[in-house]
């Protein structure tokens, strides 16, 4: 590689890293507790616990909906969801209007058997961490900004791999020059940790970027696929009364055999049209549990209107989520995720240190050159 | 000819280990998603490989330092 090419890649690596450093540190630091958010919520008492019922039958969906509305009088239901890892809990989302602002949504957990209110969901310190991690309390612009920082991170990684060759070609793999200066030692650690974590960092970085586009993708789906699914119902007003949710669930299951309902979106919410329920169905394997299939049902009669697989970009979004969160391989994978997160912090920190040292060295060099050029007093 | 084959040998020497680790990481990330419980076990080993490499290098550096210190102390 020519010296000029190395310099060019070095400039790309330096500046893409420097511009994104503060935000990447924020993402790594807030991401660390978020890996264990479930455990932390449980420890701090923010995780609702279902009652023990033995093998008792689960309450009907309509009964859960009634309980949710009774717990939040004067408001409307937006979504009801079932977490496959928490079979004893049903979560209900209420808001002042079906298309109300996300920040006004109240999320509550109900016992899946008795429909007893178990408490609010998604509150406490982990909510602050989540908001800092996803949009820095700046809404959609904050999300897109962090997505941009994620792209810079990806460029920094690629340029780092290119620079790995000229910096390490005379060394054996995983050599740390312990007898050299502190700067050289940290350069070796920076190169080693950076290159061994490259695949993980790229996957987590890029899936994070994809996640920041979630709302844009959802809007695209609504404008194209969903619009064509509800086209035969164009001009129909919002339902004057809602169909029984038990009917909605039963018909959705008949339409997607072998699948379970992941969540139901009520008519008028961002996930469906103003006239339809959308039941998002999931499979039972690790992969199919992530790939949701929407079934649209008439809001008044509960009849199935249409059902289509999600487009590739939304499927990519759904698959990218576990790859970003690291929550799909049990506790050992979470611990590994946390260790890799810490290693990324070391790479970012050491990169910053190396830049500062080089800057200081150059400044000293310039001062020396100036001193040499200055006339000697007689 | 000679120079080119030397360069490719050098290239392999520099990038072989990182490529193997990256491939293992990718395989593990997908295995847990596609193969259920067995995939999870695969992921623990392969996604954890970079952590193990860093831990191994760190321990090696520490033991080398300690060894040199002990040898120096014995020499005195």
XYZ file of C-alpha atoms in Angstrom:
454
model
C 0.000 0.000 0.000
C 1.402 3.392 -1.001
C 2.209 5.922 1.713
C -0.319 8.359 0.240
C -3.103 5.730 0.344
C -2.268 4.917 3.963
C -2.413 8.624 4.837
C -5.789 8.964 3.114
C -7.275 5.971 4.965
C -5.723 7.260 8.161
C -7.516 10.605 7.727
C -10.817 8.761 7.096
C -10.284 6.540 10.161
C -9.265 9.439 12.418
C -12.088 11.791 11.549
C -14.948 9.302 11.313
C -13.882 8.003 14.741
C -13.361 11.429 16.290
C -16.670 12.872 15.121
C -18.603 9.912 16.478
C -16.499 9.276 19.622
C -18.674 11.046 22.201
C -21.887 9.539 20.841
C -20.382 6.053 20.522
C -19.235 6.249 24.132
C -22.769 7.300 25.099
C -24.212 4.373 23.107
C -21.761 1.879 24.615
C -22.248 3.139 28.176
C -26.061 3.218 27.980
C -26.132 -0.028 26.000
C -24.280 -1.877 28.755
C -27.081 -1.767 31.380
C -29.693 -2.196 28.636
C -28.251 -5.665 27.889
C -29.402 -6.649 31.388
C -32.504 -4.411 31.526
C -34.782 -7.299 32.403
C -32.584 -8.426 35.311
C -32.049 -4.835 36.528
C -35.805 -4.087 36.364
C -36.453 -7.251 38.383
C -33.793 -6.326 40.929
C -35.126 -2.781 41.356
C -38.742 -3.959 41.546
C -39.852 -2.468 38.217
C -40.654 -5.812 36.561
C -44.275 -6.928 37.087
C -44.537 -10.464 38.492
C -47.464 -12.719 37.453
C -49.521 -14.476 40.126
C -49.119 -18.243 40.589
C -52.152 -20.092 39.167
C -50.866 -23.598 38.457
C -52.286 -24.772 35.155
C -55.370 -22.491 35.191
C -56.836 -21.374 31.867
C -55.844 -17.950 30.584
C -58.366 -15.155 30.553
C -59.920 -14.164 27.244
C -58.430 -11.250 25.310
C -61.654 -9.289 25.702
C -61.454 -9.708 29.493
C -57.880 -8.337 29.449
C -59.017 -5.402 27.286
C -61.890 -4.647 29.695
C -59.495 -4.761 32.652
C -57.066 -2.428 30.849
C -59.794 0.110 30.076
C -61.096 -0.094 33.661
C -57.572 0.600 34.925
C -57.261 3.703 32.732
C -60.713 5.340 32.542
C -61.382 7.831 29.756
C -58.547 6.536 27.568
C -58.472 4.122 24.648
C -56.584 0.923 23.880
C -53.848 1.047 21.263
C -52.230 -2.376 21.527
C -52.398 -5.623 23.476
C -49.275 -7.765 23.375
C -48.079 -11.172 24.539
C -44.387 -11.795 25.259
C -43.409 -15.386 24.438
C -40.878 -15.359 27.283
C -43.482 -14.110 29.814
C -46.534 -16.323 29.266
C -48.112 -15.232 32.576
C -48.314 -11.575 31.542
C -50.394 -9.644 28.993
C -49.349 -6.058 28.245
C -51.841 -3.328 27.335
C -51.008 0.065 25.816
C -53.482 2.901 26.438
C -53.406 6.493 25.248
C -55.643 9.580 25.105
C -56.365 8.759 21.419
C -55.629 5.800 19.155
C -53.149 7.966 17.239
C -51.859 9.707 20.395
C -48.209 10.624 20.828
C -45.958 7.699 21.834
C -44.758 9.657 24.888
C -48.365 9.777 26.182
C -48.747 6.004 26.045
C -49.267 4.152 29.318
C -48.057 0.556 29.319
C -49.434 -1.764 31.984
C -49.009 -5.461 32.684
C -51.985 -7.695 33.560
C -52.062 -11.220 34.886
C -52.811 -13.537 31.957
C -55.169 -15.672 34.093
C -56.896 -13.329 36.573
C -56.490 -10.082 34.491
C -55.344 -8.409 37.703
C -53.328 -5.237 37.167
C -49.685 -6.118 37.936
C -48.210 -2.670 37.439
C -46.686 -0.313 34.900
C -44.093 -1.512 32.392
C -41.066 0.320 31.000
C -40.519 2.811 33.797
C -37.612 3.489 36.143
C -33.937 4.075 35.407
C -33.912 1.703 32.435
C -36.381 3.963 30.595
C -33.917 6.863 30.918
C -31.128 4.604 29.618
C -33.326 3.497 26.726
C -34.268 7.049 25.757
C -30.618 8.152 25.917
C -29.604 5.140 23.852
C -32.266 5.426 21.164
C -32.827 9.147 20.623
C -31.166 11.172 23.435
C -34.650 12.534 24.315
C -34.762 14.222 20.887
C -37.399 12.047 19.191
C -37.070 11.060 15.544
C -34.316 13.617 14.725
C -32.288 12.212 17.634
C -32.767 8.680 16.321
C -31.660 9.619 12.801
C -28.671 11.535 14.182
C -27.529 8.498 16.170
C -28.086 6.410 13.027
C -25.682 8.771 11.230
C -23.158 8.278 14.029
C -23.595 4.511 13.573
C -22.740 4.870 9.888
C -19.603 6.851 10.767
C -18.721 4.053 13.207
C -19.061 1.510 10.374
C -16.774 3.599 8.133
C -14.292 3.892 11.022
C -14.314 0.087 11.388
C -13.768 -0.554 7.672
C -10.959 2.025 7.473
C -9.474 0.505 10.638
C -9.347 -2.913 8.957
C -7.615 -1.376 5.917
C -5.044 0.289 8.201
C -4.486 -2.940 10.160
C -2.276 -4.214 7.319
C 0.361 -1.414 7.182
C 0.478 -1.183 10.987
C 0.846 -4.877 11.796
C 2.415 -6.578 8.754
C 5.789 -6.805 10.498
C 4.284 -8.262 13.662
C 2.866 -11.650 14.529
C -0.836 -11.791 15.387
C -1.728 -10.714 18.939
C 1.702 -9.313 19.756
C 1.756 -6.537 22.351
C 5.125 -4.778 22.413
C 5.373 -4.589 26.182
C 8.877 -3.141 26.236
C 7.997 -0.276 23.927
C 6.515 3.103 24.885
C 3.048 3.458 26.367
C 1.782 4.803 23.012
C 3.030 1.740 21.121
C 1.530 -0.610 23.724
C -1.848 1.061 23.412
C -1.556 1.053 19.611
C -1.061 -2.734 19.748
C -4.041 -3.181 22.088
C -6.161 -0.863 19.918
C -5.263 -2.880 16.794
C -5.757 -6.261 18.451
C -9.092 -5.541 20.170
C -10.347 -3.646 17.135
C -9.580 -6.446 14.684
C -10.917 -9.345 16.787
C -14.198 -7.551 17.560
C -14.648 -6.240 14.014
C -17.493 -8.594 12.986
C -19.461 -8.089 16.198
C -18.978 -4.300 16.144
C -20.061 -4.078 12.489
C -23.156 -6.225 13.092
C -24.206 -4.338 16.240
C -23.402 -0.961 14.667
C -25.240 -1.569 11.412
C -28.268 -3.244 13.036
C -28.428 -0.208 15.332
C -28.496 2.025 12.247
C -31.295 -0.089 10.730
C -33.257 0.256 13.984
C -33.090 4.049 13.761
C -34.939 3.781 10.442
C -37.803 1.757 11.969
C -40.349 4.561 11.805
C -39.414 5.451 8.232
C -39.781 1.788 7.224
C -43.123 1.532 8.988
C -44.342 4.651 7.192
C -43.182 3.181 3.874
C -45.061 -0.074 4.629
C -48.193 1.877 5.511
C -47.962 3.968 2.358
C -47.477 0.975 0.053
C -48.346 -2.551 1.305
C -50.892 -1.585 3.952
C -52.520 0.948 1.620
C -53.024 -1.757 -1.026
C -54.340 -4.204 1.612
C -57.014 -1.765 2.785
C -57.773 -0.282 -0.646
C -61.104 -2.164 -0.932
C -62.211 -0.403 2.285
C -61.269 3.102 1.095
C -63.665 5.771 2.322
C -65.065 3.646 5.133
C -65.296 5.582 8.416
C -63.584 4.388 11.612
C -65.635 1.608 13.264
C -68.631 2.872 15.315
C -68.283 -0.144 17.600
C -65.434 -2.632 17.892
C -65.701 -6.368 17.186
C -65.108 -8.784 20.067
C -61.384 -9.244 20.580
C -61.920 -12.960 21.187
C -63.361 -13.215 17.657
C -60.448 -11.203 16.294
C -57.894 -13.514 17.946
C -59.710 -16.712 16.891
C -60.015 -15.630 13.242
C -56.413 -14.420 13.101
C -55.226 -17.824 14.377
C -57.348 -19.595 11.764
C -55.798 -17.438 9.045
C -52.236 -18.131 10.207
C -52.293 -21.741 11.423
C -49.500 -22.773 13.759
C -48.815 -19.174 14.741
C -49.554 -17.218 17.922
C -50.657 -13.613 18.276
C -47.673 -11.412 19.197
C -49.737 -8.227 19.422
C -52.988 -6.685 18.296
C -53.029 -3.125 16.956
C -56.358 -1.338 17.349
C -57.944 0.557 14.416
C -56.340 3.960 13.870
C -52.960 3.141 15.477
C -49.718 3.517 13.487
C -49.567 -0.229 12.782
C -52.869 -0.502 10.940
C -55.590 1.424 9.101
C -58.341 3.521 10.687
C -60.890 0.730 10.051
C -58.960 -2.475 10.850
C -57.499 -4.448 13.678
C -54.079 -5.827 12.802
C -53.076 -9.055 14.507
C -49.331 -9.584 14.178
C -48.645 -13.319 14.265
C -45.403 -15.054 15.203
C -44.033 -18.589 14.773
C -42.491 -20.748 17.468
C -38.864 -21.139 16.357
C -36.088 -18.708 17.260
C -36.268 -17.176 13.777
C -40.005 -17.323 12.997
C -40.810 -15.860 16.421
C -39.150 -12.668 15.125
C -40.707 -12.621 11.656
C -44.196 -11.258 12.231
C -47.055 -11.779 9.801
C -49.894 -9.231 9.866
C -53.540 -10.293 9.565
C -55.947 -7.417 8.943
C -59.446 -7.804 10.353
C -62.500 -5.598 9.950
C -62.832 -3.386 13.051
C -66.612 -3.818 13.276
C -67.216 -7.403 12.177
C -63.869 -9.039 12.918
C -63.815 -10.602 9.445
C -60.393 -11.212 7.910
C -59.655 -8.563 5.288
C -56.178 -9.600 4.158
C -52.941 -11.207 5.283
C -49.531 -10.856 3.659
C -45.957 -11.453 4.694
C -44.077 -8.295 5.626
C -41.803 -6.838 2.927
C -38.092 -7.678 2.983
C -37.038 -4.356 4.559
C -39.373 -4.848 7.548
C -38.263 -8.478 7.910
C -34.667 -7.196 7.891
C -35.622 -4.739 10.629
C -37.208 -7.492 12.741
C -34.180 -9.786 12.323
C -31.780 -6.928 13.029
C -33.302 -6.312 16.469
C -32.047 -9.434 18.285
C -28.675 -9.064 16.542
C -28.439 -5.604 18.080
C -29.800 -6.420 21.551
C -28.024 -9.779 22.035
C -31.017 -11.103 23.960
C -31.527 -14.314 22.011
C -28.861 -16.610 23.438
C -29.532 -16.776 27.150
C -27.517 -15.208 29.972
C -24.072 -16.378 28.710
C -24.584 -14.507 25.426
C -25.654 -11.402 27.366
C -22.438 -11.573 29.419
C -20.388 -11.978 26.211
C -22.310 -9.025 24.693
C -21.408 -6.921 27.739
C -17.729 -7.963 27.507
C -17.653 -7.033 23.810
C -19.309 -3.713 24.652
C -16.574 -3.031 27.231
C -13.886 -3.969 24.698
C -15.438 -1.495 22.239
C -15.188 1.207 24.928
C -11.471 0.326 25.275
C -11.006 0.603 21.491
C -12.739 4.013 21.394
C -10.835 5.262 24.453
C -7.449 4.028 23.209
C -8.108 5.547 19.770
C -8.774 8.900 21.391
C -5.619 8.547 23.526
C -3.493 7.699 20.456
C -4.844 10.734 18.594
C -4.131 13.043 21.536
C -0.582 11.722 21.949
C 0.155 12.101 18.231
C -1.270 15.625 18.276
C 0.922 16.554 21.242
C 3.964 15.039 19.552
C 3.317 17.032 16.384
C 2.812 20.236 18.370
C 6.119 19.625 20.168
C 7.803 18.958 16.820
C 6.475 22.250 15.454
C 7.681 24.129 18.559
C 11.160 22.579 18.225
C 11.348 23.469 14.538
C 10.292 27.021 15.350
C 12.920 27.232 18.122
C 15.587 25.976 15.724
C 14.600 28.593 13.129
C 14.506 31.444 15.658
C 17.610 33.693 15.660
C 20.054 33.019 18.474
C 20.435 36.139 20.652
C 23.963 37.500 20.617
C 6.026 -13.265 -9.491
C 8.096 -13.985 -6.451
C 7.227 -10.648 -4.840
C 3.523 -11.149 -5.446
C 3.443 -14.623 -3.849
C 5.480 -13.328 -0.892
C 2.987 -10.507 -0.474
C -0.007 -12.834 -0.576
C 1.690 -15.104 1.981
C 2.282 -12.065 4.182
C -1.316 -10.938 3.664
C -2.599 -14.338 4.774
C -0.290 -14.286 7.808
C -1.632 -10.892 8.876
C -5.300 -11.467 8.167
C -5.790 -15.228 8.693
C -6.532 -15.077 12.417
C -8.810 -11.995 12.216
C -10.747 -13.594 9.330
C -11.214 -16.868 11.230
C -12.411 -14.982 14.339
C -14.763 -12.785 12.281
C -16.209 -15.825 10.483
C -16.695 -17.633 13.802
C -18.435 -14.579 15.277
C -20.798 -14.288 12.304
C -21.538 -18.024 12.389
C -22.332 -17.819 16.113
C -24.563 -14.772 15.752
C -26.634 -16.568 13.120
C -26.501 -19.992 14.810
C -28.342 -18.757 17.917
C -31.001 -17.238 15.676
C -31.452 -20.267 13.414
C -30.666 -23.400 15.409
C -32.394 -22.912 18.761
C -30.668 -24.356 21.828
C -27.780 -26.018 19.934
C -27.187 -22.723 18.140
C -27.021 -20.941 21.501
C -24.180 -23.201 22.656
C -22.350 -22.586 19.371
C -22.857 -18.829 19.814
C -21.433 -18.826 23.352
C -18.168 -20.287 22.061
C -17.833 -18.485 18.739
C -19.153 -15.017 19.689
C -17.109 -15.292 22.876
C -13.933 -16.103 20.891
C -12.777 -12.445 20.590
C -13.164 -12.019 24.355
C -11.146 -15.187 24.929
C -8.371 -14.018 22.576
C -8.097 -10.650 24.359
C -8.163 -12.360 27.770
C -5.482 -14.818 26.627
C -3.194 -12.010 25.360
C -3.725 -10.032 28.571
C -2.867 -13.048 30.754
C 0.164 -13.791 28.552
C 1.405 -10.204 28.953
C 0.885 -10.338 32.726
C 2.660 -13.677 33.148
C 5.576 -12.571 30.942
C 5.977 -9.438 33.076
C 5.729 -11.428 36.318
C 8.242 -13.996 34.994
C 10.738 -11.289 34.059
C 10.298 -9.647 37.470
C 10.882 -12.952 39.304
C 13.935 -13.745 37.186
C 15.325 -10.278 37.852
C 14.674 -10.658 41.596
C 16.398 -14.079 41.634
C 19.354 -12.634 39.711
C 19.857 -10.019 42.406
